[in-house]
Tab-separated table of C-alpha atoms in Angstrom:
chain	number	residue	atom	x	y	z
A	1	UNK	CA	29.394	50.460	-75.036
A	2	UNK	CA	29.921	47.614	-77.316
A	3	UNK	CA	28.853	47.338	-80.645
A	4	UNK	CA	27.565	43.045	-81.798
A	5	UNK	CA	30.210	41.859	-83.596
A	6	UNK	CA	29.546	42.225	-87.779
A	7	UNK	CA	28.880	38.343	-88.518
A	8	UNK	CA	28.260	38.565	-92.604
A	9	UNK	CA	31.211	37.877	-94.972
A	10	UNK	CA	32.155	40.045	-97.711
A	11	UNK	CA	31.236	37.561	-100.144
A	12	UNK	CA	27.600	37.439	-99.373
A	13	UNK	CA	27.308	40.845	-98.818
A	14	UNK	CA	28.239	41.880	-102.023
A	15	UNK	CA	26.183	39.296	-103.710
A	16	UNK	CA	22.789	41.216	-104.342
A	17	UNK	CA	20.706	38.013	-104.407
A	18	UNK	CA	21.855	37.461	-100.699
A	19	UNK	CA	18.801	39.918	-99.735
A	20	UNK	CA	16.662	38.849	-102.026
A	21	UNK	CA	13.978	35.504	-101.915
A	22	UNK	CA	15.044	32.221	-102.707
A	23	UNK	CA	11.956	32.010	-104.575
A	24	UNK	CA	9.374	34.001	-106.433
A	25	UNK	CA	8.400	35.610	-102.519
A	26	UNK	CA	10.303	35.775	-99.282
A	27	UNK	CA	9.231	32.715	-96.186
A	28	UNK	CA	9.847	32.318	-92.491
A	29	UNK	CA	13.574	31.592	-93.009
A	30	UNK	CA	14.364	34.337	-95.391
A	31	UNK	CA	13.523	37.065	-92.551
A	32	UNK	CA	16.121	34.587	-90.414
A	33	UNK	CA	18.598	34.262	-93.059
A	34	UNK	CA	18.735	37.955	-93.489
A	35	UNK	CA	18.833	39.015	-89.764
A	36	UNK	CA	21.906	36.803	-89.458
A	37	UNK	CA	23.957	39.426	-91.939
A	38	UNK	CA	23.346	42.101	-89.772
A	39	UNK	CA	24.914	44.337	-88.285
A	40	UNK	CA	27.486	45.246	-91.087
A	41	UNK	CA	30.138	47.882	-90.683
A	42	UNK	CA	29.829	51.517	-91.824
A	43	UNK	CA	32.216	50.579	-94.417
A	44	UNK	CA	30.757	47.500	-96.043
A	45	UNK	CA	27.460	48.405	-96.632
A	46	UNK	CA	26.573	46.819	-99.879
A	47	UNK	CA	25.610	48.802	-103.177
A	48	UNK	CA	21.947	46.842	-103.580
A	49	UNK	CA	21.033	48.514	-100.131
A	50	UNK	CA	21.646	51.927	-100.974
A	51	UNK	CA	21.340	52.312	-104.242
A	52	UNK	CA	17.824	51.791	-106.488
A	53	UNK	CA	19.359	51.530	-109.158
A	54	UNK	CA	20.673	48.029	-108.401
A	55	UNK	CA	17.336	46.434	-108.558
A	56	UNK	CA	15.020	49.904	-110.382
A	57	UNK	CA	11.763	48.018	-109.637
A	58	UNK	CA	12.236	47.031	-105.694
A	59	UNK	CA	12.277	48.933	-102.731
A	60	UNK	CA	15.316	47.806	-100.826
A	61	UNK	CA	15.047	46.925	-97.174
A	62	UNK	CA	15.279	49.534	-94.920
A	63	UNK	CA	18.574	49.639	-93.002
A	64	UNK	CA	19.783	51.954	-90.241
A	65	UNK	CA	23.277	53.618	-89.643
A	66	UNK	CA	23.286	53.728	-85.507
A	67	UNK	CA	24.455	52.674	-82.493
A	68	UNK	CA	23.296	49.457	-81.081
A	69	UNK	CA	22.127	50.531	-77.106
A	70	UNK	CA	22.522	47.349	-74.710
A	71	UNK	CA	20.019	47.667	-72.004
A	72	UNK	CA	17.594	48.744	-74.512
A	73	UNK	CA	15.590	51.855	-72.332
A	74	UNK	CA	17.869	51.824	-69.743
A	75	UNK	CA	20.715	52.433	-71.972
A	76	UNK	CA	19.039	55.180	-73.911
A	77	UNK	CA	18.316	56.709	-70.930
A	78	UNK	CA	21.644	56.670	-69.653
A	79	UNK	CA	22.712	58.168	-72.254
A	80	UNK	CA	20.884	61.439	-72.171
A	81	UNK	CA	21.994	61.309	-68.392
A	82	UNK	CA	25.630	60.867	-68.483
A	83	UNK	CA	26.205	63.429	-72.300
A	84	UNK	CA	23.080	65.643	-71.708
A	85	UNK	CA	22.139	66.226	-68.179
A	86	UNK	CA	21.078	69.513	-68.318
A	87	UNK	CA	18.308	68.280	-70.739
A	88	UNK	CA	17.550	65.912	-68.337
A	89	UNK	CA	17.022	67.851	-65.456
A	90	UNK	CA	13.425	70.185	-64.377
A	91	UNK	CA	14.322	73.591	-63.388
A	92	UNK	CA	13.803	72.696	-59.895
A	93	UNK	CA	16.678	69.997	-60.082
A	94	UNK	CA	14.539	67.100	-60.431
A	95	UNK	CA	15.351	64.251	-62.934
A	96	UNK	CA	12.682	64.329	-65.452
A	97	UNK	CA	10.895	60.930	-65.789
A	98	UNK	CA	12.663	57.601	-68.076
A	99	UNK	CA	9.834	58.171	-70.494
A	100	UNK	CA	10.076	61.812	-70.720
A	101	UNK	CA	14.083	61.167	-71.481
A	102	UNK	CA	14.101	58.178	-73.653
A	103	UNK	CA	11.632	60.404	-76.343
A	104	UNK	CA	13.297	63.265	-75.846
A	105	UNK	CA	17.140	61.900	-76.752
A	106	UNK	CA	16.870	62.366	-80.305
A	107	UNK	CA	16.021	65.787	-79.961
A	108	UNK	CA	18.879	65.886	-77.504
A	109	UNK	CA	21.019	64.768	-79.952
A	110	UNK	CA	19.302	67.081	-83.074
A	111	UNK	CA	19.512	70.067	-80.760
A	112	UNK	CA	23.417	69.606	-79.379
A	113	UNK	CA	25.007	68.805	-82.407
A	114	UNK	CA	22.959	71.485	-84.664
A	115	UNK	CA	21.482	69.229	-87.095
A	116	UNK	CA	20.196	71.232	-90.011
A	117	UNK	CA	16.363	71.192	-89.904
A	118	UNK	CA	15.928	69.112	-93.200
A	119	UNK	CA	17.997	66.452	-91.798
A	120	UNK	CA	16.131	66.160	-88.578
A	121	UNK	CA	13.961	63.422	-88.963
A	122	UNK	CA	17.381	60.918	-89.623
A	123	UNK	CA	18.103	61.023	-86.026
A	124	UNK	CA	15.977	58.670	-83.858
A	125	UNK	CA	15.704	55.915	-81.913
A	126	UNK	CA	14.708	53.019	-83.282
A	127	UNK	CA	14.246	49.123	-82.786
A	128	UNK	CA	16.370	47.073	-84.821
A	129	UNK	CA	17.055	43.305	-85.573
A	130	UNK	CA	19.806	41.188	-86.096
A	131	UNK	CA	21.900	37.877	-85.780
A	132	UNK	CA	19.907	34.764	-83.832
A	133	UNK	CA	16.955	36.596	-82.401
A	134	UNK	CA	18.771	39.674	-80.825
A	135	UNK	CA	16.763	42.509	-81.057
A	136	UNK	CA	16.683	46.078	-79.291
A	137	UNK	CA	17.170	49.426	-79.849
A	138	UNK	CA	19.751	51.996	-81.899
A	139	UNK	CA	20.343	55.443	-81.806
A	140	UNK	CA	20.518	56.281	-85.715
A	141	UNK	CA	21.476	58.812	-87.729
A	142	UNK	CA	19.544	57.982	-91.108
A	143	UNK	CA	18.863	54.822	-93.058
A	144	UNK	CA	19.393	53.975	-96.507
A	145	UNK	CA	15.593	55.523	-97.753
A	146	UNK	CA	15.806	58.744	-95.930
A	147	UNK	CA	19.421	59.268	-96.428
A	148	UNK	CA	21.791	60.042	-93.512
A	149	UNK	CA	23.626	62.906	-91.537
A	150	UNK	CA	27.115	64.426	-92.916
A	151	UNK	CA	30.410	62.275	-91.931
A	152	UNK	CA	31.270	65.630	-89.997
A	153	UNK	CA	28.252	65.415	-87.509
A	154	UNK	CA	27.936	61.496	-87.581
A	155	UNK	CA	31.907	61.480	-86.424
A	156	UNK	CA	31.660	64.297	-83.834
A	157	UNK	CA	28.080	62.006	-82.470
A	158	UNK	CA	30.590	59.080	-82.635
A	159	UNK	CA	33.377	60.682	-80.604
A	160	UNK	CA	31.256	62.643	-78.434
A	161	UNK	CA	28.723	59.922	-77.482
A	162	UNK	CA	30.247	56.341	-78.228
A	163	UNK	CA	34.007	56.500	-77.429
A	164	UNK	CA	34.890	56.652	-81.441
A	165	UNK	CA	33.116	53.485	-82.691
A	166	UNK	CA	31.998	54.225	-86.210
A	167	UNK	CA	28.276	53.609	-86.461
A	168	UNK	CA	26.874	50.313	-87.973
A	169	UNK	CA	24.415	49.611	-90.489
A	170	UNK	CA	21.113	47.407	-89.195
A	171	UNK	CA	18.019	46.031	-90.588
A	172	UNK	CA	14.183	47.555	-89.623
A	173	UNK	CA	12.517	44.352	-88.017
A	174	UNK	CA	9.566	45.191	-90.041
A	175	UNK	CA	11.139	46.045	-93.532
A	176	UNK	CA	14.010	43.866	-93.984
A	177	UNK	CA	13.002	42.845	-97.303
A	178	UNK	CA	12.795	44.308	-101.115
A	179	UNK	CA	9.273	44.998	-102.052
A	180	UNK	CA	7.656	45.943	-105.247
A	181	UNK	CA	6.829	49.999	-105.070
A	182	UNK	CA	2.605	50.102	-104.656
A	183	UNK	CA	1.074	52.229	-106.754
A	184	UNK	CA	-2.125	53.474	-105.680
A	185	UNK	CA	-4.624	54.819	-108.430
């Protein structure tokens, strides 16, 4: 499977104001301006995304460290197929049903690789946004809020699941920008 080809520049990634409004709140074309840096390599993910202390009163956006899935279902579901098919399979030999599969994959995954039961919850499939209007689905392994699996188990997912290639970060289509913390009373 191949991963969309990173499209942000170093220079604007480190730049912290890159993510955040041109003015005092974020318009139509910041949510467009900001798709277009994603999806950025494992590597490069910049310090305002991952670390609060960068800007202490925001919430950064919420970014995910996946696998991008082309085919969006059908890929998932090929997935579990080809790497898990005993999962995928009723005890009379039957396939289990594409819906049945495509929720069940993370627990696939979560199950497989013996992800330690605190760390659960990071592995998911999720929809994601990026350059142009591309759109679709990853298979994740944590985000920048919630924190992320071990490079030991993300690696062994990579090897095991997506012929080596190192995950890549992308931006929730719903929270892809900083936000002030709410504090209810």
């Amino acid at each position: 499977m191949s991963q969309p080809e990173r499209v942000a520049t170093v220079e604007n990634l480190y730049d912290p104001n890159t993510f955040m409004p041109k003015g005092d709140s974020y318009n139509r074309g910041d949510y467009g301006r900001i798709r277009k840096l994603f999806p950025i390599a494992y590597t490069d993910v910049p310090r305002c995304l991952v670390d609060p202390r960068v800007f202490p009163k925001y919430i950064p956006p919420k970014i995910y460290l996946g696998w991008y899935i082309p085919g969006h279902s059908k890929g998932v579901i090929n997935i579990a197929k080809e790497h898990f098919p005993e999962m995928t399979k009723l005890k009379s030999g039957r396939i289990k049903s594409d819906g049945f599969i495509f929720d069940q994959l993370p627990k696939f995954i979560r199950t497989h690789y013996q992800v330690p039961e605190r760390e659960q919850g990071r592995v998911d499939v999720v929809d994601v946004t990026m350059k142009g209007s591309v759109g679709g689905l990853a298979v994740v392994v944590g985000s920048n809020i919630d924190g992320w699996l071990s490079e030991d188990l993300v690696e062994r997912i990579s090897n095991d699941l997506f012929n080596g290639q190192q995950p890549m970060w992308y931006i929730d289509p719903y929270k892809w920008g900083f936000v002030q913390p709410r504090h209810d009373y």
